[in-house]
Each structure stands twice: as structure tokens, then as C-alpha cells.
Amino acid sequence: MGLDLSRLITLSGYLCALLGGGSLFPYLPLTPRLVFLAGLAAGLAAQRRHHPLIPHLLLTAGSLLLFFWYAVQFNRHNPALPVASILMILLGSRLADEKTPRTWLQTCAIALFCLSASSLFDLGPRFLLLLALMMPLLALMLVLLTAKSHPGSLDHTGLKRLVAVGFGIPAAALLLTPLFFPILPRTQLPLWQFIQQAGGTQPAGLPDTVTPGSSAQVSTSDLPVFRAEMPRIDPHQLYWRGPTFSRLHGLQWLKDTASPPAATPLGQQVRQIITMEPGGARSLIGLDLPLAFTDQRGATIPPINWSRPLPSPRRIRYEVRSVSVDTRPAPAPDRALLTRLPAETPLRLRQLSARLQNAGTNAQARLDALERWFRTAGFRYSRSDLPTGDNALDSFLFVSHRGHCEFFASGFALLARGAGLPARLVGGYYGGEYNDLGGYYRVGEARAHVWVEVWIGGKGWIRVDPSGFAVNADSALGGTRHRTLLTRIGLLLDALDYTWNTAVITYDLSRQLQLADNLHTRFRTFHLHDLTRLLPAAGLLAAAIGMLWLYLRLRHGNRFDRRVRLLRRFRRQLEKSHAIPRAAPLGMFDIAQQTNCPQIDAFVAIYARSLYRECDLTRGEYRQLNRLLRAGFRRTVP
Amino acid sequence: MSVTGYVGMVNLQGLHVELLPPAAVHAGQPVSFSLRVFNAKRHVSSFLLLCSSGGNSVPLGHLRPAASSELPLELIFEGRGRRRIDTVRVSSPFPVNFFVRSCRLRVDCAFLLYPRLLPCSPSEGGDSRGRHQAERRRNGRGNDGEVEQIVEYSGRESLRQIHWKLSARSDALKVKQYLSALNDPLLIDLERLPGNLEERLSRAAWLVCHWVQGRPVGLRLGGEVVPPLAGQRQKHHLLTALALYGKTDQSDLKGAISSSN
């Protein structure tokens, strides 16, 4: 099968349509899917019969009908699906229609729109892969369609070179992308992410209340909530702190609205760059204990904003400095508030806490006794078959001994309070899978966690995770997982996803300003001696370019140039000696005949010999021609 | 956009064109110029070119690096005299047809535009029977002129000349003797041709083209006379004289006439 322009157009066109339609296919309802498949089948059948199966008018009317059907379904809350369905229907209609260059162009444009629309549902590496496949095809299609509409004919070699150009254009554009991407204007608010909300599945985020017993089971979804770029640390220290819960309404813990007190930096600090997924946590999250939050431009976020709801459901990125400690010194809190038990506190809990109060003379001893009780009571961490209802906590503590972190933390905190120890809950996440490739922890929704902080005089707030006292704590709280090949592939894909999101998706105006700030700072602090450090690298680069140039020069030579230069000098000489204009449409033999000059005859003979034997001038010939040109041509007197 | 723009720019870079006129260019008649396009780029082909001049264009699909291609470019001109095509416009929608990029390349193609050809009979302006009758006789006999006389067959004549009907009636073979039409000189007198000056020049040009291949053709042009001669060189001289007649620059005309004399 030979290379043929029309065949290439057909092949590339169908591939484009398949990529575009295929990217949107999984997200659409049945009708647009069927229309696309039917259009594809009709188009292929028409290709074989060289005649369209469905009349153009019928196709247009059908497309319009479906267009209006989906257009009326468009609304603010569901903008993506109707638009994507319309695009898919239009693509199917174009595929079924007669194939002219115009139809192919429309098909490719709609296929590209379909691919773009698929990003409303998933803007991940899959989209990037499909885009990387479609771009060369689209460029090729444009080049081929241009050739098709041109009256000039293309030979086999011409067509092959044209295909190479078609693929070369996006390759060259890819090289330019890093140059243009950072400087192209961006909006402050990423509009695409705003629309994307409609189709995407998002994590639920941390709740504003902690209510043990509200549901018989909890979510096990592993949707990523955030990723934290940081070095790997002890997995038992991976407590990602969110809001605190001090007040109780019945047995329901309410989120604190007061700003957290500034923490004192003690111990080794850990720096993290957190990228929060849209709809992830509802307030800033940082490794326990966060000292300071800074935004992308390096501005410090005041503590008052740490626990406030995040401004938008977009993907956000910030930096946290934390200190990894279990205890932090703090002034005495509101003891009355933090030791208060609600009226709904189960009787058995009150009795137990009263016993614990007598267990020791000081706070630490009472805390130890409480921990000991939890360790020995035989609690099991479970996400299903949980006690529900008003007596859920009582049932957990004294009957079933099965529950998740909310039961553990809530029970522990109430018992601590009953024993006279100020206690509160801390919401957040625990653990995370470290991705060595990306150098970050990925924390999923299933890792949402609640633990307890108990205040002990002289020490401060002590972090206690009662869930860790469960007999199955290691396995239930996501201990070290065995990394299978599939897990590794998953981590690789996640690293790609993360890179894509951080480098491309979240690149907005503030990142641009940050880049500009950095450049400005570097420029201001630039010294000449900085340049000297670059000299070896620059020298190496120059040497490499020089070697490449020399190699190409030696390989291909400047034979062509040399001959052209000789010819130019020859025409110049002729103009001087015989007044024959340089642009005169005369061949060399005509000139020799007309001028009747022996030097010109000699020049033409040597030059033409080299030209017609299709090889370069020998060194001797080159010298001889140069000699002739230097000596000049004398006009023969008739 | 920047890449396609650059590719489009490179596509037209390093192109050289040469326009070669045909041997004779008459007004009002489509003539095929030879357009040689040369791609001086060493490694890069040029694609989808359209070379145009004078409202006509010729496409070229692909031109390899360091190669040339020769294309016929049909052109029509009006008037007569010296003409010059300075540039040829080369355009291309390559690579993606968003924009058509074009450039003008120098060709400096100079040529002489001969008058339009208007068919005409030699009797209308030619003097070939009266004054030149004697010359015609002197010039001898031929095979393609009019029958001059019937004579006895001498054995040297060709069989075609035998008058079979007359020979059948007599005892001897009779042969026809022709006047040589080819050698019959024709002196075209511009003043005697009908029409206005341009029409007369056109008719004279037609007579020249029609007869000059095998018959001496001369020209009386104003006060000057170009003596009758046959052949390509004479044709060129006569047509040049006709093309430049009445034009401001008469030196060429005088040159053409004197070189003929």
C-alpha cells in the first residue's frame, strides 16, 4: 500500500476523531455515545462505498434537534455534561457526513474540543497523554489538508517530507512550550477548575463536628486529599493537624473558631509544601505541630486564618513549617471548658472516669491509668458494624469495643475530662504513602483521623492517639503496605499526576508573580563573580556547538556554497569585462559562445565538468578556477 | 503559531527564480515562459509554492533541497516593444493554510514583444508580382509555385512534374514547370496595408511569420527598406523593426534595419 495523500488524510482524521471521542466517551450518557459510534460506523461504511449513507440534510437536522435537546439541559450547576454531549453528537454527525477537506477540518476541530471537554471531568495525566497523541495528528492533518487544497502535485518523497514536517511542528512547539508557558498571561482564578467541579469526584473533607455513632460505617474512599512535599520521616509522626474540637453539644464535638495560639518552635523543623486537592480539607492542614503557614508568594498566613474555611474549592498550594513533637509547652487553658462533661455523658463513663480520678495523685498518673485501661480493654479499630444512636459511645466503651477514631478519641477525651484532665479533640489525617519519585506524601480521604490532646500542668499539650491502643491498630491505621508492581505503577502515575497539577494546572497569576519576584531578587543580588561560576558550563556548551558545527561542515562540506560562490564571482567578472548583466538569462555555454574568450571557455569547461559529473570540484580544479577569476577575462577584439 | 510562522518563512527562504522567455512573444497570444525555481536551501525542502506573474500562476508541490524545477508559465501581453518582468511573486499557504505568505523574487527578464498577429493576404500589402517579376524569374524554378509552362520531358524532372493527361494525348511526355513560390520575394509595404497603424503592424507581422521561413521577405517601413531575405534571422529583424516602430527609442529599430542591410 503506497503513501497517498487522501489515504493519509482519512487515516489521520479517523485517529483524531477516535482520540477526541474516546476521551469523552466514559463520561457521557448513552445517547451521545451511540450517536458517536453510529457516526463512526456510517463514516467507515461510506468510505468503502464512496458515497455517504445518510443525506447531509438529515444529518444536520438530527444534529440540531439533539443540540437543542442538550442545550436546554444546560444550567449553572451542570454545565459540563450537556456541552460535552453536544460536542460528541456533532463529532458523530461530522464523521457520518461526506468527507471533504472542510468536513475533515471540522471533524478535527470538534475532536480537539471533545478532548478539551474531557478535561472538565478529569484533568490528569491521561488527558496529557491523549493531548500528546492528538497534537501531532492535528498538525499533520492541517498540513495534509493544506496540501490537498493546493494545486501542486506531490511526489512520493514530497509526501514523506510533508508528513515529517507535520510531525515536526508540534515537536518544535513542545520545545518552545517551557519558554512560553511561564510568561503567558494567567487569570487570578483558574476558571477551568471552577467549571471542572461539575464533573469531578472530590473528597468530602474533614467535617465541622465529631459525632461518634452517627453512621454504622465510615468512608473508605482513597481519593487524595492533599500531597505534602517533604523528606520521609518516622511514620508514627505523620499526624496532619487540622481544626481542634473543644466544645460539646450533647455528645457532639464542635469545631473551635478561636484562633489557635502561636506555637513555640522546639525541636527539628520540617518544611512541607502542601498541595490541597479541590474540596479537600476545609481548613489549612500541616504536619503536627505547625509553626507557620506561608502562601505561594512567601507571605505569612496569620494564625487567625489557619482554621478558617478555605476561600474556594480550587486546588491550593502553600508551605508549612512544623516541628515534630508529641508535647508542646502551652499556658494553662480554660480548665472549666476543657473538663466539662455534657449532661448526656453515659453513666458508666462517668463512673469509670471517677475511678480514674482516684488512680493517681497527679495528672500524669491519671493519664497513664487511662491509657492503660484503653490498652487492656481489648478495643478493635473498625470502620463497619459500628454502634449507632444515643448510646453509641457507651456501647463502644463497654459492650462492643469496636469503633473508629471518633469513638476512640471521643471516649478518651470524655474519660480524661471526667478524670479532671483538660482534653480536646484534634481533627486531621494520619499517615500517608510516601512517593519516592515525587518526594511527597499522598494522603487519602480514608486517612482522616481524630486524636486527643490532653493538657498536663508543667508539660503543656500532650498528643494522645487512643486509636493506637486498639489491638489491631497497626493494620487498621494503614501501617506499611507491601509494594507490589501494581502499587509501584500507581505511585508512578500519581507522581505524574502531581507534577502535572503542580507545574501546569495550579500555575496561575500568583505563581507568575512569584516567579517574577524570584527573578527580580536574583537580578538584584547578581554579582559578576556569579558569572564566573557559569563560565565553565558556557565554555563547554560553546565547545559542543562548535564541534557540532565543524562536524556538519566536514560531513556535508560547503561544496555547494563553494560552487555557488565561484559562479557568483564568474558573473561579476562577466559584468565587468563583457557587460553581461548578472541576471541575464544566459547559460554558461551561451556565454562562452557569445564572448569567444579563451579564459571564459576554460572556466566554463572546468565548471561544467564538475557540474555534470555530479561530484565536487577537485582541489586542482578549484585552484584553477580561482586563478582564472583572479586573472580576469579579457575581451577579444574581433 | 510561532512555529508554523517560522516554518512558513523558511519555506520561502533560499528560493531563486529565473524566467526565460520563448523565442518569440507576440501580443495577444498566450506564450509559455520557462520558469526555473531553484531551492538554495541545503537540507530543507520547499512545499506548496505558487509562482505568479501577470495574473497567471503555476503551482509547485515540492522542491527538494539544492534542486531546481522548471515550470511552464503561460502569459499574455498587450502592445508591442521592449518589455521587462522584474519580479515573480512566490506565495505559499504552507504549512497550515492559516496565512498565505508571499515574497517577490527578482527575475529581470527582458524580452521584445512583437506585434499581435492579424492574418492577411500578401496581395494586400505585399509587392510580389509587378516589380519583382523579373527577380522571380531570375531566381529560377521550383516545385511549389504556379505552373509557368509545359515543356518536353528532359529526363531530369521528377515524376510529380509529368502532366499525365497531356502526355496521354501526345506521343511524348510533357512536364509542368513551376515558378518557385519559395523564392518569390515579398516586400511588405506598411503603408499599403489596411487599418490603423497597429493593425497594419499586426498584419505585417503576420505576413512575416507566415512567409519568412521559405521565401525572401522584405519590409518598407517609413522611408527605410529592409531588403527581402528568408530565414529566422530575417524574421527576428523584421519583427523587431515592427515591434519598435514608432517607439521613442528608435536606435534599436535603426540597428535592426541596418544589420539587415
Short mmCIF file of N, CA and C in Angstrom, two decimals, chain A residues 367-462:
data_model
loop_
_atom_site.label_atom_id
_atom_site.label_comp_id
_atom_site.label_asym_id
_atom_site.label_seq_id
_atom_site.Cartn_x
_atom_site.Cartn_y
_atom_site.Cartn_z
N LEU A 367 -3.45 10.09 83.62
CA LEU A 367 -3.39 9.88 82.16
C LEU A 367 -2.83 8.49 81.85
N ASP A 368 -1.81 8.11 82.59
CA ASP A 368 -1.21 6.77 82.41
C ASP A 368 -2.25 5.69 82.67
N ALA A 369 -3.03 5.90 83.75
CA ALA A 369 -4.06 4.91 84.10
C ALA A 369 -5.10 4.81 83.00
N LEU A 370 -5.46 5.95 82.45
CA LEU A 370 -6.46 5.98 81.36
C LEU A 370 -5.92 5.23 80.14
N GLU A 371 -4.70 5.50 79.81
CA GLU A 371 -4.08 4.83 78.65
C GLU A 371 -4.02 3.32 78.89
N ARG A 372 -3.67 2.96 80.11
CA ARG A 372 -3.56 1.54 80.47
C ARG A 372 -4.92 0.86 80.31
N TRP A 373 -5.95 1.57 80.74
CA TRP A 373 -7.29 0.98 80.62
C TRP A 373 -7.64 0.75 79.14
N PHE A 374 -7.33 1.72 78.33
CA PHE A 374 -7.63 1.60 76.89
C PHE A 374 -6.85 0.45 76.26
N ARG A 375 -5.60 0.30 76.70
CA ARG A 375 -4.76 -0.75 76.11
C ARG A 375 -5.28 -2.15 76.48
N THR A 376 -5.79 -2.26 77.68
CA THR A 376 -6.16 -3.59 78.17
C THR A 376 -7.62 -3.95 77.93
N ALA A 377 -8.42 -3.00 77.52
CA ALA A 377 -9.87 -3.26 77.37
C ALA A 377 -10.18 -4.09 76.13
N GLY A 378 -9.20 -4.26 75.23
CA GLY A 378 -9.41 -5.08 74.03
C GLY A 378 -10.21 -4.39 72.95
N PHE A 379 -9.96 -3.13 72.75
CA PHE A 379 -10.66 -2.39 71.68
C PHE A 379 -10.14 -2.81 70.31
N ARG A 380 -11.06 -2.81 69.37
CA ARG A 380 -10.69 -3.12 67.97
C ARG A 380 -11.08 -1.93 67.10
N TYR A 381 -10.17 -1.56 66.22
CA TYR A 381 -10.46 -0.47 65.30
C TYR A 381 -11.27 -1.03 64.13
N SER A 382 -12.40 -0.43 63.86
CA SER A 382 -13.25 -0.93 62.77
C SER A 382 -13.97 0.23 62.08
N ARG A 383 -14.21 0.04 60.79
CA ARG A 383 -14.92 1.08 60.02
C ARG A 383 -16.35 0.63 59.69
N SER A 384 -16.69 -0.59 60.05
CA SER A 384 -18.04 -1.07 59.77
C SER A 384 -18.63 -1.72 61.02
N ASP A 385 -19.91 -2.03 60.96
CA ASP A 385 -20.64 -2.61 62.10
C ASP A 385 -20.43 -1.78 63.36
N LEU A 386 -20.59 -0.49 63.22
CA LEU A 386 -20.32 0.41 64.33
C LEU A 386 -21.59 0.65 65.14
N PRO A 387 -21.45 0.89 66.42
CA PRO A 387 -22.65 1.21 67.21
C PRO A 387 -23.21 2.56 66.80
N THR A 388 -24.50 2.66 66.77
CA THR A 388 -25.14 3.93 66.40
C THR A 388 -26.16 4.32 67.47
N GLY A 389 -26.66 5.54 67.35
CA GLY A 389 -27.70 6.00 68.25
C GLY A 389 -27.15 6.75 69.45
N ASP A 390 -28.03 7.05 70.38
CA ASP A 390 -27.64 7.86 71.55
C ASP A 390 -26.65 7.14 72.46
N ASN A 391 -26.75 5.82 72.50
CA ASN A 391 -25.87 5.06 73.39
C ASN A 391 -24.65 4.49 72.67
N ALA A 392 -24.36 5.07 71.55
CA ALA A 392 -23.27 4.51 70.73
C ALA A 392 -21.95 4.53 71.49
N LEU A 393 -21.68 5.64 72.16
CA LEU A 393 -20.39 5.77 72.83
C LEU A 393 -20.30 4.78 73.99
N ASP A 394 -21.37 4.64 74.73
CA ASP A 394 -21.43 3.69 75.85
C ASP A 394 -21.24 2.28 75.33
N SER A 395 -21.91 2.00 74.23
CA SER A 395 -21.82 0.67 73.64
C SER A 395 -20.38 0.39 73.22
N PHE A 396 -19.73 1.42 72.62
CA PHE A 396 -18.34 1.24 72.17
C PHE A 396 -17.42 0.95 73.36
N LEU A 397 -17.58 1.78 74.40
CA LEU A 397 -16.64 1.70 75.52
C LEU A 397 -16.83 0.44 76.36
N PHE A 398 -18.06 0.00 76.48
CA PHE A 398 -18.30 -1.06 77.48
C PHE A 398 -18.91 -2.34 76.92
N VAL A 399 -19.36 -2.32 75.64
CA VAL A 399 -20.01 -3.53 75.11
C VAL A 399 -19.25 -4.09 73.91
N SER A 400 -19.35 -3.35 72.78
CA SER A 400 -18.80 -3.92 71.53
C SER A 400 -17.29 -3.78 71.43
N HIS A 401 -16.79 -2.69 71.97
CA HIS A 401 -15.35 -2.41 71.86
C HIS A 401 -14.88 -2.30 70.41
N ARG A 402 -15.82 -1.96 69.52
CA ARG A 402 -15.48 -1.79 68.10
C ARG A 402 -15.81 -0.35 67.71
N GLY A 403 -14.89 0.28 67.07
CA GLY A 403 -15.17 1.65 66.63
C GLY A 403 -14.01 2.23 65.85
N HIS A 404 -14.26 3.42 65.32
CA HIS A 404 -13.19 4.08 64.59
C HIS A 404 -12.64 5.22 65.43
N CYS A 405 -11.81 6.04 64.84
CA CYS A 405 -11.06 7.04 65.61
C CYS A 405 -11.96 7.99 66.40
N GLU A 406 -13.15 8.28 65.84
CA GLU A 406 -14.04 9.21 66.54
C GLU A 406 -14.50 8.63 67.87
N PHE A 407 -14.78 7.32 67.88
CA PHE A 407 -15.18 6.66 69.13
C PHE A 407 -14.03 6.67 70.13
N PHE A 408 -12.86 6.27 69.60
CA PHE A 408 -11.69 6.21 70.48
C PHE A 408 -11.41 7.58 71.08
N ALA A 409 -11.30 8.61 70.20
CA ALA A 409 -10.91 9.93 70.66
C ALA A 409 -11.96 10.54 71.58
N SER A 410 -13.22 10.37 71.16
CA SER A 410 -14.31 10.95 71.93
C SER A 410 -14.38 10.31 73.32
N GLY A 411 -14.32 8.97 73.34
CA GLY A 411 -14.37 8.25 74.60
C GLY A 411 -13.20 8.63 75.50
N PHE A 412 -12.02 8.70 74.89
CA PHE A 412 -10.83 9.01 75.66
C PHE A 412 -10.90 10.42 76.24
N ALA A 413 -11.31 11.36 75.40
CA ALA A 413 -11.35 12.76 75.83
C ALA A 413 -12.37 12.95 76.95
N LEU A 414 -13.53 12.28 76.80
CA LEU A 414 -14.55 12.43 77.85
C LEU A 414 -14.08 11.80 79.16
N LEU A 415 -13.41 10.64 79.03
CA LEU A 415 -12.89 9.99 80.25
C LEU A 415 -11.82 10.87 80.90
N ALA A 416 -10.97 11.49 80.05
CA ALA A 416 -9.93 12.36 80.58
C ALA A 416 -10.55 13.55 81.30
N ARG A 417 -11.53 14.13 80.65
CA ARG A 417 -12.21 15.28 81.27
C ARG A 417 -12.84 14.87 82.61
N GLY A 418 -13.46 13.67 82.61
CA GLY A 418 -14.09 13.17 83.82
C GLY A 418 -13.05 12.96 84.93
N ALA A 419 -11.82 12.64 84.48
CA ALA A 419 -10.75 12.42 85.46
C ALA A 419 -10.06 13.71 85.83
N GLY A 420 -10.60 14.84 85.33
CA GLY A 420 -10.07 16.15 85.69
C GLY A 420 -8.93 16.61 84.83
N LEU A 421 -8.74 15.97 83.67
CA LEU A 421 -7.67 16.39 82.76
C LEU A 421 -8.26 17.19 81.62
N PRO A 422 -7.82 18.45 81.40
CA PRO A 422 -8.34 19.21 80.25
C PRO A 422 -7.99 18.48 78.95
N ALA A 423 -9.00 18.24 78.16
CA ALA A 423 -8.77 17.47 76.92
C ALA A 423 -9.60 18.04 75.78
N ARG A 424 -9.10 17.85 74.58
CA ARG A 424 -9.84 18.27 73.38
C ARG A 424 -9.49 17.32 72.23
N LEU A 425 -10.31 17.41 71.21
CA LEU A 425 -10.03 16.56 70.04
C LEU A 425 -9.30 17.39 69.01
N VAL A 426 -8.49 16.71 68.23
CA VAL A 426 -7.83 17.36 67.09
C VAL A 426 -8.19 16.55 65.84
N GLY A 427 -8.73 17.26 64.86
CA GLY A 427 -9.08 16.60 63.59
C GLY A 427 -7.94 16.74 62.61
N GLY A 428 -7.84 15.79 61.72
CA GLY A 428 -6.78 15.86 60.70
C GLY A 428 -6.66 14.55 59.98
N TYR A 429 -5.45 14.20 59.65
CA TYR A 429 -5.18 12.96 58.92
C TYR A 429 -3.99 12.28 59.57
N TYR A 430 -3.95 10.97 59.41
CA TYR A 430 -2.82 10.24 59.97
C TYR A 430 -2.19 9.37 58.87
N GLY A 431 -0.88 9.43 58.78
CA GLY A 431 -0.16 8.57 57.84
C GLY A 431 -0.10 9.13 56.44
N GLY A 432 0.13 8.25 55.48
CA GLY A 432 0.25 8.65 54.07
C GLY A 432 1.30 7.80 53.39
N GLU A 433 1.11 7.63 52.07
CA GLU A 433 2.08 6.82 51.31
C GLU A 433 3.14 7.76 50.75
N TYR A 434 4.39 7.40 51.03
CA TYR A 434 5.46 8.25 50.53
C TYR A 434 5.79 7.86 49.09
N ASN A 435 5.80 8.84 48.23
CA ASN A 435 6.14 8.60 46.82
C ASN A 435 7.58 9.05 46.62
N ASP A 436 8.48 8.07 46.49
CA ASP A 436 9.90 8.40 46.37
C ASP A 436 10.20 9.16 45.09
N LEU A 437 9.44 8.84 44.04
CA LEU A 437 9.67 9.51 42.76
C LEU A 437 9.35 11.01 42.85
N GLY A 438 8.21 11.29 43.47
CA GLY A 438 7.80 12.69 43.56
C GLY A 438 8.31 13.37 44.83
N GLY A 439 8.78 12.57 45.81
CA GLY A 439 9.28 13.14 47.06
C GLY A 439 8.17 13.77 47.89
N TYR A 440 7.05 13.09 47.98
CA TYR A 440 5.92 13.65 48.73
C TYR A 440 5.10 12.54 49.38
N TYR A 441 4.33 12.93 50.39
CA TYR A 441 3.35 12.03 50.99
C TYR A 441 2.01 12.28 50.32
N ARG A 442 1.35 11.20 49.96
CA ARG A 442 0.00 11.32 49.42
C ARG A 442 -0.95 10.89 50.54
N VAL A 443 -1.85 11.77 50.88
CA VAL A 443 -2.77 11.46 51.98
C VAL A 443 -4.19 11.39 51.40
N GLY A 444 -4.78 10.22 51.57
CA GLY A 444 -6.12 10.00 51.02
C GLY A 444 -7.20 10.27 52.04
N GLU A 445 -8.43 10.26 51.56
CA GLU A 445 -9.57 10.58 52.41
C GLU A 445 -9.75 9.56 53.53
N ALA A 446 -9.40 8.31 53.23
CA ALA A 446 -9.56 7.26 54.24
C ALA A 446 -8.64 7.47 55.44
N ARG A 447 -7.70 8.36 55.30
CA ARG A 447 -6.76 8.61 56.39
C ARG A 447 -7.23 9.74 57.33
N ALA A 448 -8.45 10.18 57.14
CA ALA A 448 -8.99 11.20 58.05
C ALA A 448 -8.97 10.62 59.46
N HIS A 449 -8.60 11.42 60.41
CA HIS A 449 -8.35 10.88 61.74
C HIS A 449 -8.68 11.92 62.80
N VAL A 450 -8.97 11.42 63.98
CA VAL A 450 -9.19 12.31 65.14
C VAL A 450 -8.39 11.75 66.30
N TRP A 451 -7.67 12.60 66.94
CA TRP A 451 -6.93 12.17 68.14
C TRP A 451 -7.18 13.18 69.27
N VAL A 452 -6.49 12.99 70.36
CA VAL A 452 -6.79 13.78 71.57
C VAL A 452 -5.55 14.55 72.00
N GLU A 453 -5.78 15.73 72.55
CA GLU A 453 -4.71 16.45 73.21
C GLU A 453 -5.12 16.66 74.67
N VAL A 454 -4.23 16.28 75.54
CA VAL A 454 -4.50 16.41 76.98
C VAL A 454 -3.50 17.41 77.55
N TRP A 455 -4.01 18.32 78.35
CA TRP A 455 -3.10 19.32 78.93
C TRP A 455 -2.66 18.87 80.30
N ILE A 456 -1.36 18.84 80.48
CA ILE A 456 -0.81 18.47 81.78
C ILE A 456 0.01 19.65 82.27
N GLY A 457 -0.25 20.06 83.48
CA GLY A 457 0.49 21.19 84.05
C GLY A 457 1.98 20.95 84.06
N GLY A 458 2.72 21.94 83.63
CA GLY A 458 4.19 21.80 83.59
C GLY A 458 4.70 21.22 82.30
N LYS A 459 3.85 20.57 81.56
CA LYS A 459 4.28 19.98 80.27
C LYS A 459 3.64 20.70 79.10
N GLY A 460 2.37 20.90 79.22
CA GLY A 460 1.64 21.51 78.11
C GLY A 460 0.69 20.51 77.48
N TRP A 461 0.44 20.68 76.19
CA TRP A 461 -0.48 19.79 75.48
C TRP A 461 0.27 18.53 75.05
N ILE A 462 -0.31 17.41 75.42
CA ILE A 462 0.31 16.13 75.05
C ILE A 462 -0.62 15.44 74.05
#
